[in-house]
Tab-separated table of C-alpha atoms in Angstrom:
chain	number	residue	atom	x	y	z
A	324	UNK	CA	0.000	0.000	0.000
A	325	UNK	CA	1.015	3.444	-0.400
A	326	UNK	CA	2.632	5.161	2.209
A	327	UNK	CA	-0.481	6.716	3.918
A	328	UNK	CA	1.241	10.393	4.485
A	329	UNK	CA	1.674	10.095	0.820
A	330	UNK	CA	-2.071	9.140	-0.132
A	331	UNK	CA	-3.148	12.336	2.555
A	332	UNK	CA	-0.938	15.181	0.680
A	333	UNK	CA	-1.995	13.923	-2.882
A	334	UNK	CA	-5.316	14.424	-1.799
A	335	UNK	CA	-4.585	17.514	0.126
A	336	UNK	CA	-6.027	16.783	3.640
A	337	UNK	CA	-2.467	17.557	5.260
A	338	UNK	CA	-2.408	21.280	6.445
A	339	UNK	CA	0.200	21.136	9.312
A	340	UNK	CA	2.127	18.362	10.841
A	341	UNK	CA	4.697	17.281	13.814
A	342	UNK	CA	8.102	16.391	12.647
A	343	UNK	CA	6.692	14.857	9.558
A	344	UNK	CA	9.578	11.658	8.954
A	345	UNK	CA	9.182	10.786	12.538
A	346	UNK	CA	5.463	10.224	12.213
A	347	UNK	CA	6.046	8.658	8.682
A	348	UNK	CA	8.609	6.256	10.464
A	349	UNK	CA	5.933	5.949	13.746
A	350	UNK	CA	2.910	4.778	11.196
A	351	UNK	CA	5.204	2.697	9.256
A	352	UNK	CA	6.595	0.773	12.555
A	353	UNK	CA	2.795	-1.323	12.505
A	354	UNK	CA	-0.889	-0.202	13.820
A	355	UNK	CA	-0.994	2.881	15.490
A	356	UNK	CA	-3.752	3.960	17.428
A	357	UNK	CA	-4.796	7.808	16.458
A	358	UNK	CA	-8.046	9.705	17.720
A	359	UNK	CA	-9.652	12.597	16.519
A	360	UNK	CA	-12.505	14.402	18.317
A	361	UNK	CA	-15.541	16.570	18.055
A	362	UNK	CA	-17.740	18.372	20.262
A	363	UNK	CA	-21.565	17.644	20.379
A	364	UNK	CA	-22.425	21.754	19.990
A	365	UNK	CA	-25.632	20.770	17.542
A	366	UNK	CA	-27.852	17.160	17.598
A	367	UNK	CA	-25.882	16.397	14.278
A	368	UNK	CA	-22.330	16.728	12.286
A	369	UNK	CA	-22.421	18.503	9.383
A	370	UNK	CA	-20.875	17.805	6.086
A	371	UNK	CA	-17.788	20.763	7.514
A	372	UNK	CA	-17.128	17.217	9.496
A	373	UNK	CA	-16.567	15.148	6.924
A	374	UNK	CA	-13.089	16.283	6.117
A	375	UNK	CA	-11.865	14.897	8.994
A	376	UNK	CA	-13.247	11.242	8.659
A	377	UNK	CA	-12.027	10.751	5.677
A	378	UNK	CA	-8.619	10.965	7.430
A	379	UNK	CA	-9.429	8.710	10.062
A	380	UNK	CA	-10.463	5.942	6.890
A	381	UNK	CA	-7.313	6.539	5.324
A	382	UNK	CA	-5.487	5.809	8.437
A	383	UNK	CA	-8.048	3.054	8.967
A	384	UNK	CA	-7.600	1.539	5.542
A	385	UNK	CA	-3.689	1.645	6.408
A	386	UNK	CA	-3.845	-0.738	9.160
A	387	UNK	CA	-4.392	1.860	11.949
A	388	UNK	CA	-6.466	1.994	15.272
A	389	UNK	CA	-9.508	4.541	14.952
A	390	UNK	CA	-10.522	6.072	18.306
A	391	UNK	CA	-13.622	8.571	17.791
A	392	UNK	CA	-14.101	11.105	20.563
A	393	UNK	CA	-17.508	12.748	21.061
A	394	UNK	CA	-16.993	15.352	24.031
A	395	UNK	CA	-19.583	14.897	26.386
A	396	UNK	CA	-17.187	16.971	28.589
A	397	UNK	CA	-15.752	19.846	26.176
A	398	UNK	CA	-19.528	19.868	24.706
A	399	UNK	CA	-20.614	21.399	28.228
A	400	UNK	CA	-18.089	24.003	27.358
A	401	UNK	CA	-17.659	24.854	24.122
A	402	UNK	CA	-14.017	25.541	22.493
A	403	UNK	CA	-14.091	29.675	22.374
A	404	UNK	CA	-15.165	31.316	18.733
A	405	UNK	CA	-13.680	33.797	17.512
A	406	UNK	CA	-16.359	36.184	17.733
A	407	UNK	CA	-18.742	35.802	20.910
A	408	UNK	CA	-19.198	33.440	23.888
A	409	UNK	CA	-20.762	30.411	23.212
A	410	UNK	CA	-24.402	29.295	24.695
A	411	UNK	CA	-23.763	26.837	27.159
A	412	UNK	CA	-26.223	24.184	26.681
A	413	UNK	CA	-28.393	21.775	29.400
A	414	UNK	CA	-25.916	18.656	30.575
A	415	UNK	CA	-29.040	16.466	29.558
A	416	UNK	CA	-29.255	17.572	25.930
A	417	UNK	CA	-25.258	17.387	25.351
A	418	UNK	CA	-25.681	13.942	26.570
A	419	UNK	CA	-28.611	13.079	23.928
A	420	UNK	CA	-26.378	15.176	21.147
A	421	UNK	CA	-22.961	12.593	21.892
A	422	UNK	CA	-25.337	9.519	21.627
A	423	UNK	CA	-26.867	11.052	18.249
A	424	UNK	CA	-23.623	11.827	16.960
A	425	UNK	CA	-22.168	8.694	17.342
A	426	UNK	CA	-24.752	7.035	15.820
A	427	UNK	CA	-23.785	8.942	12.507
A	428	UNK	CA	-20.106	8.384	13.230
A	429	UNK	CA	-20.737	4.364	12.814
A	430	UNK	CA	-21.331	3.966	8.844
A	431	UNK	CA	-18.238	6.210	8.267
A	432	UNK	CA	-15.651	4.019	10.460
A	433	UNK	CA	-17.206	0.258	10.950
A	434	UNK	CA	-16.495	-2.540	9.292
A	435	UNK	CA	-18.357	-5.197	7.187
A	436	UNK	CA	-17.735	-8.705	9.907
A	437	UNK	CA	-15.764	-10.108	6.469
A	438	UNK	CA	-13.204	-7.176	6.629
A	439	UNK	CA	-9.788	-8.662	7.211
A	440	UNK	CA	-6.976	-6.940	9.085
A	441	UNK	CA	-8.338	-3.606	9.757
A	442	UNK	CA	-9.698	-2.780	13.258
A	443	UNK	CA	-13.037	-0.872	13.977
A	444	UNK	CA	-13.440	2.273	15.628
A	445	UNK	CA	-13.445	2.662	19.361
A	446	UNK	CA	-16.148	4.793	20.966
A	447	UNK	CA	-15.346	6.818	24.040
A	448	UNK	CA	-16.529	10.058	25.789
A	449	UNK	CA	-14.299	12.807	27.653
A	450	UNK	CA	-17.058	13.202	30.188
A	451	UNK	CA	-15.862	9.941	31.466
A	452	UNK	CA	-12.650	10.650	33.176
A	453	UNK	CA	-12.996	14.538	32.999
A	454	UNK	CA	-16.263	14.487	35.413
A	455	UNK	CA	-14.223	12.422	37.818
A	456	UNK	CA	-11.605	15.264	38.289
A	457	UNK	CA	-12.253	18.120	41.644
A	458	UNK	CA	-11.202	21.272	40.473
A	459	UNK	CA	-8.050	20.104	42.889
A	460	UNK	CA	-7.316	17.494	41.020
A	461	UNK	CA	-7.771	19.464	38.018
A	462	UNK	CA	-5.519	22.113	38.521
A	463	UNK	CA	-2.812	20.418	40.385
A	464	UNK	CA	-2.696	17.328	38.300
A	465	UNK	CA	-3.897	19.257	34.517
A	466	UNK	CA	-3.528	22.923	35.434
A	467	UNK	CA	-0.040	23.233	36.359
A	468	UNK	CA	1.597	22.143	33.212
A	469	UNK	CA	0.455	25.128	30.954
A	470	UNK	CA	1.714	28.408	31.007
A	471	UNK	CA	-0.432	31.468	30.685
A	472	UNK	CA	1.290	33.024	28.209
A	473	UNK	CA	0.988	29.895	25.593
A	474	UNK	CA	-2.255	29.640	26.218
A	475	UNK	CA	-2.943	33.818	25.560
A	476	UNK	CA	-1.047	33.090	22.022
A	477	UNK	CA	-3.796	30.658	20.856
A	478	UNK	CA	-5.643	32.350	17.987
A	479	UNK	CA	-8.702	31.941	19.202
A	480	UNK	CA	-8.296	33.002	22.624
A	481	UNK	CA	-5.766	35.730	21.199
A	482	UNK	CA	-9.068	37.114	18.816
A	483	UNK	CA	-11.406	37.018	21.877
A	484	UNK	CA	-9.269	38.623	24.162
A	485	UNK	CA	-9.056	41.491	21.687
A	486	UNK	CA	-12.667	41.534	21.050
A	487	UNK	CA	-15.278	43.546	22.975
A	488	UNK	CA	-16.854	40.453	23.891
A	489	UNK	CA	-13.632	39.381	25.365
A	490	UNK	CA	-13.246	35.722	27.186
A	491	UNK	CA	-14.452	33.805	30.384
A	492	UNK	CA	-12.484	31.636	32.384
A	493	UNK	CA	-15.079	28.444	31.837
A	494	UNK	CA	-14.236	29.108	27.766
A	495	UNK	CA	-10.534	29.880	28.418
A	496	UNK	CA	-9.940	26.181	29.766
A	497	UNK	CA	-10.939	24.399	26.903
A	498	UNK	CA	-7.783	23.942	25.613
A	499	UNK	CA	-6.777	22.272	28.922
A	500	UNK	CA	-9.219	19.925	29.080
A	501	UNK	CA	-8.867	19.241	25.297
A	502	UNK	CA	-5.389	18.595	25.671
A	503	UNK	CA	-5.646	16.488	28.988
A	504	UNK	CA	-7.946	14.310	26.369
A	505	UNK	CA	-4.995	13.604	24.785
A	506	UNK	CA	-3.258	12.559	27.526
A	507	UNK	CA	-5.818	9.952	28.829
A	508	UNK	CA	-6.323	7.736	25.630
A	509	UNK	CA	-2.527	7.636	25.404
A	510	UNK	CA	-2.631	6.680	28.866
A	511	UNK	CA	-6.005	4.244	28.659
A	512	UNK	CA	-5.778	3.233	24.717
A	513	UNK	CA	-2.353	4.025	23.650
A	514	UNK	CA	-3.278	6.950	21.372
A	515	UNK	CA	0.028	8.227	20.024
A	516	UNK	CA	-1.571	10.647	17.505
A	517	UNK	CA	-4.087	13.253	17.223
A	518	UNK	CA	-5.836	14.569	13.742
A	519	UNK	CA	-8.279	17.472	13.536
A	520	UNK	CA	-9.080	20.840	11.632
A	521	UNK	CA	-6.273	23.634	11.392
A	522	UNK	CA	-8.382	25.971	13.152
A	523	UNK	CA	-7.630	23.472	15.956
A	524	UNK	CA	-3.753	23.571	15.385
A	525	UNK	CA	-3.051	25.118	19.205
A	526	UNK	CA	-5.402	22.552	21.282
A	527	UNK	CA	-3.636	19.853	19.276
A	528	UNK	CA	-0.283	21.239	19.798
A	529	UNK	CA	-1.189	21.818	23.419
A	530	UNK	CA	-1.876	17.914	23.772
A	531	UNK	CA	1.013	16.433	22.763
A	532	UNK	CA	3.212	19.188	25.129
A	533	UNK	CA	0.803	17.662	27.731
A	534	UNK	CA	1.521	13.900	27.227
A	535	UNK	CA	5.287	15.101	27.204
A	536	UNK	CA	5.742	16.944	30.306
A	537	UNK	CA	3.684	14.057	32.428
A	538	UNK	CA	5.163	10.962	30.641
A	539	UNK	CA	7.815	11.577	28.549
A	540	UNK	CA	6.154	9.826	25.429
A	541	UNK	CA	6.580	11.332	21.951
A	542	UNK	CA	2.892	11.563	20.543
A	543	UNK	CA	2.123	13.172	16.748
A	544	UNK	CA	-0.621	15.401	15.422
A	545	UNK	CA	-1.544	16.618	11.727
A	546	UNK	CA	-3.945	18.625	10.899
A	547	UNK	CA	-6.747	19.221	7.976
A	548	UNK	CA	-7.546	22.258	5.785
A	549	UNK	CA	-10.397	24.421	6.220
A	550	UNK	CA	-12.519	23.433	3.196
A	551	UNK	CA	-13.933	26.658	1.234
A	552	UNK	CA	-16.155	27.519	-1.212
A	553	UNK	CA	-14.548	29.405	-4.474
A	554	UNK	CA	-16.845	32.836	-4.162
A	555	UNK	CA	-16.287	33.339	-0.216
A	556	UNK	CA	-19.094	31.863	1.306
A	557	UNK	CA	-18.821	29.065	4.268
A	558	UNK	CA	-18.944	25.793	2.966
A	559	UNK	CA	-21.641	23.258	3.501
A	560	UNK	CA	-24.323	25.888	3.948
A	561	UNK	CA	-27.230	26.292	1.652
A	562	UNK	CA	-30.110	28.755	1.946
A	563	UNK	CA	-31.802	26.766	4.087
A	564	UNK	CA	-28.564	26.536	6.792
A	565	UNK	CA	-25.966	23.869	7.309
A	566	UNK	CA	-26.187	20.442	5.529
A	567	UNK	CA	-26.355	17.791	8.005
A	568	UNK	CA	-25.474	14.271	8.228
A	569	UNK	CA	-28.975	13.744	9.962
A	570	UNK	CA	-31.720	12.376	7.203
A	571	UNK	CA	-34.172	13.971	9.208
A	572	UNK	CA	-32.369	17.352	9.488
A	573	UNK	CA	-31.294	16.956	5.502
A	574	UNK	CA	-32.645	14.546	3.674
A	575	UNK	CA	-30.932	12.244	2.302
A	576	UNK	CA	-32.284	14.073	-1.403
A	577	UNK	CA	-31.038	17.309	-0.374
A	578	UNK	CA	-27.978	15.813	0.664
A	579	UNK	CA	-27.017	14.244	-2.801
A	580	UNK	CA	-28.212	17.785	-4.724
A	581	UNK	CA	-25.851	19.833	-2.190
A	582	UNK	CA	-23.104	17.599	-3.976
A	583	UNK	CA	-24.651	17.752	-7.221
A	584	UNK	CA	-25.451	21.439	-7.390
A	585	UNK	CA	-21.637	22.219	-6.436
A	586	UNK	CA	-20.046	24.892	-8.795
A	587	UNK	CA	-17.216	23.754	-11.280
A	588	UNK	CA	-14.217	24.981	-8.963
A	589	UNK	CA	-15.394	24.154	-5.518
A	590	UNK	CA	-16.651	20.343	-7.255
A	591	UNK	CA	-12.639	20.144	-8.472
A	592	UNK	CA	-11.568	21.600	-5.454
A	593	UNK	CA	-13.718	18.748	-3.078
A	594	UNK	CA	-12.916	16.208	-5.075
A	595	UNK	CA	-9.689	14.861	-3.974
A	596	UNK	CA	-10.876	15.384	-0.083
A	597	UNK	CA	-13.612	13.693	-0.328
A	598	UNK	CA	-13.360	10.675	-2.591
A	599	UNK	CA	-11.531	7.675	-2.067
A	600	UNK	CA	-11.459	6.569	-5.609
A	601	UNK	CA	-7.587	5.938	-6.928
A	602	UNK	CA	-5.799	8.890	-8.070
A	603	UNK	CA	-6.130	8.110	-11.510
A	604	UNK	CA	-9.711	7.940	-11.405
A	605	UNK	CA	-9.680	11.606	-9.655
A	606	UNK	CA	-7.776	13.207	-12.390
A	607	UNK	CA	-9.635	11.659	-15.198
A	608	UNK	CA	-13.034	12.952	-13.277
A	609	UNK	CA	-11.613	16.546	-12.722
A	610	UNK	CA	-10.031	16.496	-16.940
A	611	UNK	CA	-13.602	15.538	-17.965
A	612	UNK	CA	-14.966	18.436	-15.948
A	613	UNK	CA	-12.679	21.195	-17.124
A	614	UNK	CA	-13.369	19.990	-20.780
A	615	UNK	CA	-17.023	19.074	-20.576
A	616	UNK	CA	-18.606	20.966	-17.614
A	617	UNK	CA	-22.188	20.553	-18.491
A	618	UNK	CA	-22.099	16.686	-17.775
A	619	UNK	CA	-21.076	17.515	-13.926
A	620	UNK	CA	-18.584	14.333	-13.861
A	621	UNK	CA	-17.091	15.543	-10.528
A	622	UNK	CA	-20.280	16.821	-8.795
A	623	UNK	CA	-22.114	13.500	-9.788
A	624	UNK	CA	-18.816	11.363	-8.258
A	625	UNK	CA	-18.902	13.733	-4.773
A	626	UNK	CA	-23.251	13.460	-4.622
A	627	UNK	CA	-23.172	9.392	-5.320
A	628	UNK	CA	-19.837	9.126	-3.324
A	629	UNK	CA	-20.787	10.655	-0.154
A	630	UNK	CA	-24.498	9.922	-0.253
A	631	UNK	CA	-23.815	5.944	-0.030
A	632	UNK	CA	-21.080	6.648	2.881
A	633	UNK	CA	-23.041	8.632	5.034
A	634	UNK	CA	-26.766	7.237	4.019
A	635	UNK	CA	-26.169	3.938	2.601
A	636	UNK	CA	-27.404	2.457	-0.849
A	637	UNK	CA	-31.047	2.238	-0.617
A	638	UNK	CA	-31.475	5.853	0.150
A	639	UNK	CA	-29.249	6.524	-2.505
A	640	UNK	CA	-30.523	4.647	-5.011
A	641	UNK	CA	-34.120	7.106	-3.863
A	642	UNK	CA	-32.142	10.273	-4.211
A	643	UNK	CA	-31.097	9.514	-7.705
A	644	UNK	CA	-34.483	7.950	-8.396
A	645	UNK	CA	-35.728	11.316	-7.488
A	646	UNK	CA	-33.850	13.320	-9.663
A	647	UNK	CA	-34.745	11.267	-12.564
A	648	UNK	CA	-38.782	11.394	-12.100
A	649	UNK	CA	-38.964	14.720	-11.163
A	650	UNK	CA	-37.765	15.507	-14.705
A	651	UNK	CA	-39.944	12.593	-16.291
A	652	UNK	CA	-36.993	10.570	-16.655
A	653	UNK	CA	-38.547	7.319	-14.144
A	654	UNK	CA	-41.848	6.538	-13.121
A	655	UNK	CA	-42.872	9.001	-9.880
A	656	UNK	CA	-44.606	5.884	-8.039
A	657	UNK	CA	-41.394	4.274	-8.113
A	658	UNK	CA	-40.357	7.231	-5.011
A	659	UNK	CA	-41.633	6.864	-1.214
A	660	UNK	CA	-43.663	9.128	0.433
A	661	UNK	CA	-40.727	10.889	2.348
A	662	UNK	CA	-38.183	11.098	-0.666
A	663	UNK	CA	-40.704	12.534	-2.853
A	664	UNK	CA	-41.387	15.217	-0.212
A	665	UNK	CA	-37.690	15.785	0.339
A	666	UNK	CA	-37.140	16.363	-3.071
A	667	UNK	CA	-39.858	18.655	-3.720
A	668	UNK	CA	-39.414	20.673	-0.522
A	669	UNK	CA	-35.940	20.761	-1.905
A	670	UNK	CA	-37.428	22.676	-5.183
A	671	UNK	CA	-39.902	24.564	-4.187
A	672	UNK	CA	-43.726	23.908	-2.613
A	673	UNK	CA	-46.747	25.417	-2.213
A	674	UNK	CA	-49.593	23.880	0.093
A	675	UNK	CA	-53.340	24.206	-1.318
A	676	UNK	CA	-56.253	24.294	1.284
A	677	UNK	CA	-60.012	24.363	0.165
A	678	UNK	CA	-61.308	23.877	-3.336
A	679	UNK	CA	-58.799	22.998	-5.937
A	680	UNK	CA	-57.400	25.828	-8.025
A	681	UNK	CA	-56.875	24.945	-11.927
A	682	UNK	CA	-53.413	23.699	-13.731
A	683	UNK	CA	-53.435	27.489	-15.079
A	684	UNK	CA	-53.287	29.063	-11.426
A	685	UNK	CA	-51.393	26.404	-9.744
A	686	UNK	CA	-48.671	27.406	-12.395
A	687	UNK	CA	-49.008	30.769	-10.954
A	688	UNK	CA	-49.519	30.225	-7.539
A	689	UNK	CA	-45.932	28.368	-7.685
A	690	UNK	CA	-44.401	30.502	-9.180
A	691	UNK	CA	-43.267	28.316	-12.371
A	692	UNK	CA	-45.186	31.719	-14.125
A	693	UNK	CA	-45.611	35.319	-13.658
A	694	UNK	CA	-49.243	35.356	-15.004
A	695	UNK	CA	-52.537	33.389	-15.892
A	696	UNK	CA	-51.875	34.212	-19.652
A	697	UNK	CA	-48.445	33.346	-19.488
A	698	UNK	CA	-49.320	29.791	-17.730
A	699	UNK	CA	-52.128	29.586	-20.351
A	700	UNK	CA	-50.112	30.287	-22.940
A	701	UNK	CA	-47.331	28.041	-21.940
A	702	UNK	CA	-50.262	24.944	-21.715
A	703	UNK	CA	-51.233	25.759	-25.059
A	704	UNK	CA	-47.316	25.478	-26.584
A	705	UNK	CA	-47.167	22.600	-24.531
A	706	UNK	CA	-45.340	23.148	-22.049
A	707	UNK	CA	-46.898	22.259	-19.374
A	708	UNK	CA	-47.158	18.941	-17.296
A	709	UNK	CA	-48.380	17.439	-13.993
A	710	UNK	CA	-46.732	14.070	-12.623
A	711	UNK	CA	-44.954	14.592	-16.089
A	712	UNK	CA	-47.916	14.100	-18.105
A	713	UNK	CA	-48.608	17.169	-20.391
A	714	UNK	CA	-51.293	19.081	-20.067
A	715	UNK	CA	-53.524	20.340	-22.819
A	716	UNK	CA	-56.290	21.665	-20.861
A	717	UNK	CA	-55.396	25.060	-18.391
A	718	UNK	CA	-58.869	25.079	-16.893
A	719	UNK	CA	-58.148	21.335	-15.815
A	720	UNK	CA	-58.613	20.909	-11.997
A	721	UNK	CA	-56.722	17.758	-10.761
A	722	UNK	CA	-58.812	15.087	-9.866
A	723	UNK	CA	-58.864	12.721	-6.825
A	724	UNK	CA	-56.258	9.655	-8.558
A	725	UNK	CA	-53.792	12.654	-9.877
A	726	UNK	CA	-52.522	12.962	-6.224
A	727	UNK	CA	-49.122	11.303	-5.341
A	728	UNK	CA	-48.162	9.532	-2.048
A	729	UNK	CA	-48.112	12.536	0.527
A	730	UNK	CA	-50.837	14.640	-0.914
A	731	UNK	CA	-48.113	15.949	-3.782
A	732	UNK	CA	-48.582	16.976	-7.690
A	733	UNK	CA	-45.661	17.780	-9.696
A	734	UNK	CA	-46.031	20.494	-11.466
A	735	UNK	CA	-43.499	21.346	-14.160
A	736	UNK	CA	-42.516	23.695	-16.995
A	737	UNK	CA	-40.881	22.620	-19.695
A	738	UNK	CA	-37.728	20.658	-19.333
A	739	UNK	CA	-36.364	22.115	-15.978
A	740	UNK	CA	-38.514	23.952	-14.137
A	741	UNK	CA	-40.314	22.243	-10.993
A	742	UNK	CA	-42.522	22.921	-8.446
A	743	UNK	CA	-44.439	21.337	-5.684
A	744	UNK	CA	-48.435	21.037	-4.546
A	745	UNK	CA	-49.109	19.685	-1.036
A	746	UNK	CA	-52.770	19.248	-0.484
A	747	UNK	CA	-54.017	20.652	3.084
A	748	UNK	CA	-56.855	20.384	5.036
């Protein structure tokens, strides 16, 4: 196999590093257990997250221990934004956030039982040794190894301090008990190296100086990129927020379109991060989309890709189903009730209460025209179609069997343009 460092900078997840040939000679010496973490802040991960499992399965795939962290403990805290203090939320909801979290963590790091060789992903919790520690124990045992001024450098705590929101204590000490993290799954699992984003460069950094000054043991970190978008804006948001790993937060529809509606630049750009597909493959995918954009070779790899990882092949078989019968391509029984409502939330809905307005005002009410004359007129050039049967009639009110599983129609005009009607009350 390819030397796993190797495989990471050709596909660009390597921002930063410790003493890069001694961890090459570390990974290379046989399995290594590594850890990365995350904080439960929100009842999902978003696809921001992503980056860094994909570096945990290429460690994975290279022989290596996984060990996923979801901070039941550092959750109660929150590691300090840049920009204002963070809500500290109920003990009782972080707890039900770490359980729903790892439940999402499972399909990206667990193994079929036939997988030979590699080793599955251990599960643990900060809260578990960190809400055993007195604030004694804490700071004689924890808080006496950092110095002030280290911590004050961080760039976060260095932007807050300077801010006029300016920093507490309680957010202050998150990069203590991060890096004490470190120090207990070297101590409990053996955990000789960290991953995570750049932005968490200084907590990582601040780990290994821990496991150092109370055990003497050389212990690695690397960390990621921040992934952007090419015009400025944050990635993995849409209009309607962040896109979560959550079906019922994001659907697993909207899910595979975030990938699929990617511009040309950020869809070259994501590619190497995100798929595991050999190099070759990569390039060839990226070529075809410089020379022939309009066939969306690289989004299509990233939405199919990712949308199997994280939601598996049944509900991406649905998303793709979608896509094909919105646009008359596949039969619109063939979708379920809660992919075809996805999908159409996803474009665009109205909901209709009462007595049933005609094809010609529906296509005004949605918005798919600016006018009755202009939906008439499109009807009459034939452009019009419900459940991707064209219309011929304006004045036609859609009867009782014209009404999809959830109360839906699809309305469309011409080849692209689609809309949604939800039956009410």
């Amino acid at each position: 196999m390819t030397d796993v460092i190797d495989e990471l900078h050709r596909r660009g997840l390597i921002a930063q590093s410790t003493d890069e040939a001694a961890l090459r000679e570390h990974l290379a010496e046989g399995s290594v257990a590594f850890y990365c973490g995350v904080d439960p802040t929100a009842p999902s991960l978003h696809v921001g997250h992503l980056v860094q499992y994909m570096v945990m399965r290429a460690l994975q795939r290279a022989g290596h221990q996984p060990v996923v962290l979801v901070g039941g403990a550092t959750g109660l805290i929150g590691d300090p934004r840049p920009t204002a203090e963070r809500q500290l939320n109920d003990p009782e909801v972080v707890a039900g956030w770490v359980a729903s979290i790892r439940s999402q963590v499972a399909p990206l790091l667990e193994l079929p039982a036939e997988t030979d060789g590699l080793k599955g992903p251990i599960y643990v919790d900060n809260l578990d040794w960190t809400g055993q520690l007195s604030a004694i124990d804490f700071l004689r045992d924890v808080g006496k190894h950092f110095r002030v001024s280290q911590m004050l450098a961080k760039e976060a705590v260095s932007a807050r301090l300077n801010s006029e929101a300016g920093i507490s204590y309680t957010e202050f000490s998150y990069q203590i008990l991060q890096a004490n993290d470190f120090r207990e799954l070297h101590q409990r699992h053996g955990v000789t190296l960290q991953t995570g984003g750049s932005d968490q460069w200084g907590n990582l950094t601040a780990g290994i100086d821990l496991v150092r000054r109370t055990g003497g043991a050389k212990v690695h970190a690397l960390s990621t990129p921040l992934v952007t978008k090419s015009d400025g804006t944050k990635f993995g948001k849409t209009e309607g927020g962040a896109v979560w790993l959550d079906p019922s937060l994001t659907s697993p529809y909207a899910f595979f379109q975030f990938w699929l509606n990617a511009d040309d630049a950020d869809a070259r750009a994501w590619l190497p991060l995100y798929s595991e597909r050999p190099a070759e493959e990569v390039a060839a995918l990226i070529a075809e989309s410089v020379e022939r954009p309009a066939a969306r070779a690289a989004q299509r790899a990233l939405a199919e890709e990712l949308t199997l990882l994280v939601h598996g092949p049944e509900q991406l078989r649905q998303a793709e189903a979608a896509g094909r019968a919105l646009f008359g391509r596949e039969d619109l029984a063939s979708l379920d009730a809660g992919t075809l409502t996805a999908a159409l939330q996803e474009a665009g809905s109205i909901t209709v209460d009462g007595e049933l307005p005609t094809v010609a005002q529906l296509l005004q009410q949605t918005g798919l025209v600016s006018s009755l004359s202009e939906a008439r007129r499109t009807v009459k050039e034939g452009g019009a179609y419900v459940n991707n049967e064209r219309v011929t009639d304006g004045d036609l009110v859609p009867g009782e069997d014209a009404w999809l599983p959830g109360g839906w129609l699809v309305l469309r005009r011409g080849r692209r343009s689609i809309a949604g009607v939800r039956r009410g009350a």
